[in-house]
Amino acid sequence: MHTDYMVRATALDGRVRAFALHATGVVSELQRRHDTHPAVTAALGRTAMGALLLAAASLKEDDQVLTVEVRGGGPAGRLLATANARGQVRALAGNPHVHAPSRDGKLNVAGVVGTEGYLAVTRDLGMRETYRGMVEMRSGEIGEDLAYYLAKSEQTPSGVGMGVFVLPDLSVEAAGGYLFQLLPGVPDDEIAAIEERVRSLPHPTELVRLGVTPEDLLHRLFAGEVEITDSYPVAFHCPCTRERFEAGIASLGATEIERIIEEEQAPYTEVVCHFCNQAYHFSPDQMRGILDAAR
Ligand code: ZN
């Protein structure tokens, strides 16, 4: 078992908000559930960690939900991740089984994500209050694209670094990352010093592989001037239930349900959740029960 967790922190006397996480277990579970190939594993893992980091940074209440959608036009298709501020996340990739040639011995994330589309962030704050922001893709590496989103859409100068390391047997050895936002009042020389440290630090993938904790990562980024304010576990979680799929079948209407019952070849009707690949089976009797209730 991996110990996945998020830390929230402030730095430089409260003029920087910072977040960092380890998510090796989360990305491993995404890889297993969706059977992703390595570059897609990295792309999906970064999207999921990005959703967790943004949720930590921008959601106030436990029942609020944040979704990151990446449509870069590349072979992986649409990447989608939904997270909340309790550290729960689920994610899916349009085409899990695609490759792109490695670049400098590294997984070619931009090669499967693409650079010709957009990245959208939707915050569902409850009570039908939803905010959606969108930017054009820049790098296809997702971390830089998220930083661009925060800079442009939310007018907050930000840094985002995320990495996933995949072993030759396709399993995930390490995954982690960070996000920071500069609030008004950070002097230019401090900004330059932060940029220099971001450049000189090893890639987030390397830091996680080396066993650097989220706390240590933030201390390195901000030269020790960090105050950790909070930490909480992060985990894969899909809120799908059999009842929700029953309601989904019922919403198809009586005619369509009758057609499915008549045409079904298998001994049961199978419905699969795209987010977690859990299959739900409904026998003909159960389908007729839903039909009776839907009439
Ligand atoms: Zn599910």
Coordinates of C-alpha atoms and ligand atoms in Angstrom, one line a residue:
M1 CA 0.0 0.0 0.0
H2 CA 1.2 3.5 -0.8
T3 CA 0.6 6.4 1.6
D4 CA -1.0 9.0 -0.6
Y5 CA -1.6 12.4 0.9
M6 CA -1.9 16.1 0.2
V7 CA -0.4 18.9 2.1
R8 CA -1.6 22.5 2.2
A9 CA 0.9 25.2 3.1
T10 CA 1.7 28.9 3.0
A11 CA 5.1 30.3 2.2
L12 CA 6.9 33.7 2.3
D13 CA 4.8 35.1 5.2
G14 CA 1.5 34.0 3.6
R15 CA 2.1 35.6 0.2
V16 CA 2.3 32.2 -1.4
R17 CA -0.3 29.4 -1.2
A18 CA 1.3 26.0 -1.9
F19 CA 0.1 22.4 -2.2
A20 CA 1.9 19.1 -2.8
L21 CA 1.0 15.5 -3.0
H22 CA 2.1 11.9 -3.3
A23 CA -0.3 9.9 -5.4
T24 CA 1.4 6.7 -6.4
G25 CA -1.4 4.6 -5.1
V26 CA -4.1 6.7 -6.9
V27 CA -2.3 6.6 -10.3
S28 CA -1.5 2.8 -9.8
E29 CA -5.2 2.2 -9.3
L30 CA -6.1 4.3 -12.4
Q31 CA -3.6 2.3 -14.4
R32 CA -5.0 -1.0 -13.3
R33 CA -8.7 -0.1 -13.7
H34 CA -8.3 1.4 -17.1
D35 CA -5.4 -0.8 -18.3
T36 CA -3.6 2.3 -19.6
H37 CA -0.4 2.2 -21.6
P38 CA 2.6 4.1 -20.2
A39 CA 2.3 7.5 -21.8
V40 CA -1.5 7.5 -21.2
T41 CA -0.8 6.4 -17.6
A42 CA 1.3 9.5 -17.2
A43 CA -1.2 11.8 -18.9
L44 CA -4.1 10.4 -16.9
G45 CA -2.1 10.5 -13.7
R46 CA -1.2 14.1 -14.2
T47 CA -4.8 15.0 -15.0
A48 CA -6.0 13.3 -11.8
M49 CA -3.3 14.9 -9.7
G50 CA -4.0 18.3 -11.3
A51 CA -7.7 17.9 -10.3
L52 CA -6.7 17.0 -6.7
L53 CA -4.3 20.0 -6.5
L54 CA -6.9 22.4 -7.9
A55 CA -9.6 21.0 -5.7
A56 CA -7.3 21.6 -2.7
A57 CA -6.6 25.1 -3.8
S58 CA -10.1 26.3 -4.8
L59 CA -12.9 24.3 -3.1
K60 CA -14.2 25.3 0.3
E61 CA -16.8 22.7 1.1
D62 CA -16.7 18.9 1.2
D63 CA -19.5 18.4 -1.2
Q64 CA -18.1 20.6 -3.9
V65 CA -16.5 19.0 -7.0
L66 CA -13.9 20.1 -9.5
T67 CA -13.4 18.5 -13.0
V68 CA -10.4 18.9 -15.2
E69 CA -11.1 18.1 -18.9
V70 CA -8.2 17.9 -21.4
R71 CA -8.9 17.7 -25.1
G72 CA -5.6 18.1 -26.8
G73 CA -6.5 16.5 -30.1
G74 CA -3.9 13.7 -29.6
P75 CA -4.5 9.9 -29.8
A76 CA -5.4 9.5 -26.1
G77 CA -8.6 11.3 -26.8
R78 CA -10.4 13.1 -23.9
L79 CA -8.9 12.9 -20.4
L80 CA -11.3 13.7 -17.6
A81 CA -10.7 13.8 -13.8
T82 CA -13.1 14.7 -11.0
A83 CA -11.9 15.5 -7.5
N84 CA -13.2 17.0 -4.3
A85 CA -11.5 18.7 -1.3
R86 CA -11.6 15.5 0.7
G87 CA -8.9 14.0 -1.6
Q88 CA -11.2 11.7 -3.6
V89 CA -10.6 11.5 -7.3
R90 CA -11.7 9.4 -10.3
A91 CA -10.5 9.8 -13.9
L92 CA -10.8 8.3 -17.4
A93 CA -9.0 8.4 -20.7
G94 CA -10.8 8.2 -24.1
N95 CA -8.2 5.7 -25.6
P96 CA -6.1 4.0 -22.9
H97 CA -4.2 1.8 -25.4
V98 CA -2.2 4.3 -27.5
H99 CA 1.5 5.0 -27.6
A100 CA 3.8 7.8 -28.8
P101 CA 7.5 7.4 -29.4
S102 CA 9.6 8.3 -26.3
R103 CA 11.5 11.6 -26.2
D104 CA 14.9 11.6 -24.7
G105 CA 14.1 8.3 -23.0
K106 CA 11.0 9.9 -21.3
L107 CA 7.4 9.1 -21.8
N108 CA 5.9 11.3 -24.5
V109 CA 2.9 12.7 -22.7
A110 CA 2.4 15.6 -25.1
G111 CA 2.5 13.0 -27.9
V112 CA -0.6 11.2 -26.7
V113 CA -2.4 14.3 -25.3
G114 CA -1.8 16.6 -28.2
T115 CA -1.4 20.4 -28.3
E116 CA -4.2 21.5 -30.5
G117 CA -7.1 21.7 -28.2
Y118 CA -8.2 23.0 -24.9
L119 CA -8.1 22.4 -21.1
A120 CA -11.3 23.2 -19.2
V121 CA -11.9 23.4 -15.4
T122 CA -15.4 23.2 -14.0
R123 CA -16.1 23.9 -10.4
D124 CA -19.5 22.6 -9.1
L125 CA -20.1 24.5 -5.9
G126 CA -23.5 23.0 -5.2
M127 CA -26.9 24.8 -5.3
R128 CA -26.6 24.7 -9.1
E129 CA -23.7 27.1 -9.0
T130 CA -21.1 26.0 -11.6
Y131 CA -18.1 27.9 -12.9
R132 CA -16.3 26.8 -16.1
G133 CA -13.0 28.2 -17.4
M134 CA -11.1 27.2 -20.4
V135 CA -7.7 27.8 -22.1
E136 CA -6.1 26.7 -25.3
M137 CA -3.5 23.9 -24.8
R138 CA 0.1 25.1 -24.7
S139 CA 2.4 22.3 -24.1
G140 CA 0.3 19.1 -23.9
E141 CA 2.3 18.2 -20.7
I142 CA -0.7 19.1 -18.6
G143 CA 1.3 20.7 -15.7
E144 CA 2.3 23.7 -17.8
D145 CA -1.2 23.8 -19.2
L146 CA -2.8 24.0 -15.8
A147 CA -0.3 26.8 -14.8
Y148 CA -1.4 28.7 -17.9
Y149 CA -5.0 28.2 -17.0
L150 CA -4.5 29.6 -13.5
A151 CA -2.5 32.5 -14.8
K152 CA -4.9 33.4 -17.6
S153 CA -8.3 32.3 -16.3
E154 CA -7.9 33.1 -12.6
Q155 CA -5.2 35.8 -13.0
T156 CA -3.0 34.1 -10.4
P157 CA 0.7 33.6 -11.3
S158 CA 1.2 30.0 -10.6
G159 CA 3.5 27.0 -10.9
V160 CA 2.5 23.4 -11.4
G161 CA 4.8 20.4 -11.5
M162 CA 3.7 16.8 -11.8
G163 CA 5.3 13.6 -12.6
V164 CA 4.5 9.9 -13.0
F165 CA 7.1 7.1 -13.4
V166 CA 6.0 3.9 -15.1
L167 CA 8.0 0.7 -14.9
P168 CA 8.6 -1.7 -17.8
D169 CA 5.8 -4.0 -16.5
L170 CA 3.4 -1.0 -16.9
S171 CA 3.0 -0.6 -13.1
V172 CA 3.4 2.8 -11.5
E173 CA 6.5 3.3 -9.4
A174 CA 6.0 6.9 -8.4
A175 CA 3.6 9.8 -8.8
G176 CA 3.4 13.2 -7.2
G177 CA 3.4 16.9 -7.8
Y178 CA 2.9 20.4 -6.5
L179 CA 1.0 23.6 -7.2
F180 CA 1.7 27.1 -5.9
Q181 CA 0.0 30.5 -6.4
L182 CA 1.6 33.8 -5.9
L183 CA -0.7 36.3 -4.1
P184 CA -0.3 40.0 -4.8
G185 CA 2.7 41.5 -3.0
V186 CA 5.4 39.0 -3.8
P187 CA 8.4 41.1 -4.7
D188 CA 10.1 40.6 -8.1
D189 CA 13.3 39.3 -6.7
E190 CA 11.4 36.7 -4.7
I191 CA 9.6 35.6 -7.9
A192 CA 12.9 35.3 -9.7
A193 CA 14.3 33.2 -6.8
I194 CA 11.3 30.9 -6.9
E195 CA 11.6 30.5 -10.7
E196 CA 15.3 29.7 -10.3
R197 CA 14.5 27.0 -7.7
V198 CA 11.8 25.5 -9.9
R199 CA 14.3 25.3 -12.7
S200 CA 17.1 23.8 -10.6
L201 CA 15.0 21.2 -8.8
P202 CA 14.9 17.7 -10.2
H203 CA 11.7 16.8 -12.1
P204 CA 8.8 16.0 -9.8
T205 CA 9.0 12.4 -11.0
E206 CA 12.6 12.2 -9.8
L207 CA 11.8 13.8 -6.5
V208 CA 9.0 11.3 -5.7
R209 CA 11.3 8.4 -6.8
L210 CA 14.0 9.7 -4.5
G211 CA 11.5 9.6 -1.6
V212 CA 11.2 13.3 -1.2
T213 CA 8.0 13.9 0.8
P214 CA 5.4 16.6 -0.2
E215 CA 6.5 18.6 2.9
D216 CA 10.2 18.4 1.8
L217 CA 9.3 19.3 -1.8
L218 CA 7.7 22.5 -0.6
H219 CA 10.6 23.3 1.7
R220 CA 12.9 23.0 -1.2
L221 CA 10.8 25.2 -3.5
F222 CA 10.5 28.0 -0.9
A223 CA 13.9 27.7 0.8
G224 CA 12.5 26.5 4.1
E225 CA 10.1 29.4 4.5
V226 CA 7.1 27.2 4.5
E227 CA 4.3 26.7 7.1
I228 CA 2.4 23.4 6.6
T229 CA -1.3 24.2 7.5
D230 CA -3.1 21.0 6.8
S231 CA -2.7 17.5 5.4
Y232 CA -5.2 14.8 4.4
P233 CA -5.2 11.4 2.6
V234 CA -5.9 11.2 -1.1
A235 CA -7.5 8.1 -2.8
F236 CA -9.2 6.9 -5.9
H237 CA -13.0 6.9 -5.2
C238 CA -15.9 6.5 -7.6
P239 CA -19.3 7.4 -6.2
C240 CA -21.2 5.2 -8.6
T241 CA -23.8 2.9 -7.2
R242 CA -26.2 0.2 -8.5
E243 CA -29.1 2.5 -7.6
R244 CA -27.7 5.3 -9.8
F245 CA -27.5 2.9 -12.8
E246 CA -31.0 1.7 -12.1
A247 CA -32.2 5.3 -12.2
G248 CA -30.2 5.7 -15.5
I249 CA -31.9 2.7 -17.0
A250 CA -35.3 3.9 -15.8
S251 CA -34.7 7.3 -17.5
L252 CA -34.4 5.6 -20.9
G253 CA -38.2 5.2 -20.8
A254 CA -40.5 2.1 -21.1
T255 CA -40.2 1.5 -24.8
E256 CA -36.4 1.5 -24.8
I257 CA -36.2 -0.8 -21.7
E258 CA -38.7 -3.2 -23.3
R259 CA -36.4 -3.3 -26.4
I260 CA -33.3 -4.0 -24.3
I261 CA -35.1 -6.9 -22.5
E262 CA -36.3 -8.4 -25.8
E263 CA -33.0 -8.0 -27.7
E264 CA -30.6 -9.0 -24.8
Q265 CA -28.7 -12.1 -25.8
A266 CA -26.7 -12.5 -22.5
P267 CA -28.4 -13.8 -19.4
Y268 CA -28.2 -10.3 -18.0
T269 CA -27.9 -6.7 -19.1
E270 CA -24.5 -5.3 -18.2
V271 CA -23.9 -1.6 -17.5
V272 CA -20.3 -0.5 -17.0
C273 CA -19.2 2.7 -15.2
H274 CA -16.7 4.5 -17.5
F275 CA -14.9 6.1 -14.5
C276 CA -14.1 2.9 -12.6
N277 CA -14.9 0.0 -15.0
Q278 CA -17.2 -1.5 -12.4
A279 CA -19.8 -3.7 -14.1
Y280 CA -23.4 -3.8 -12.9
H281 CA -25.6 -6.8 -14.0
F282 CA -29.4 -6.7 -14.2
S283 CA -31.3 -9.9 -14.7
P284 CA -34.4 -9.9 -17.0
D285 CA -36.6 -10.0 -13.8
Q286 CA -34.7 -7.0 -12.4
M287 CA -35.0 -5.2 -15.7
R288 CA -38.8 -5.8 -15.7
G289 CA -38.9 -4.4 -12.1
I290 CA -37.2 -1.2 -13.3
L291 CA -39.6 -1.2 -16.3
D292 CA -42.7 -1.5 -14.0
A293 CA -41.4 1.3 -11.9
A294 CA -40.7 3.5 -15.0
R295 CA -44.2 3.1 -16.4
Ligands
ZN1 ZN -17.8 4.0 -11.0

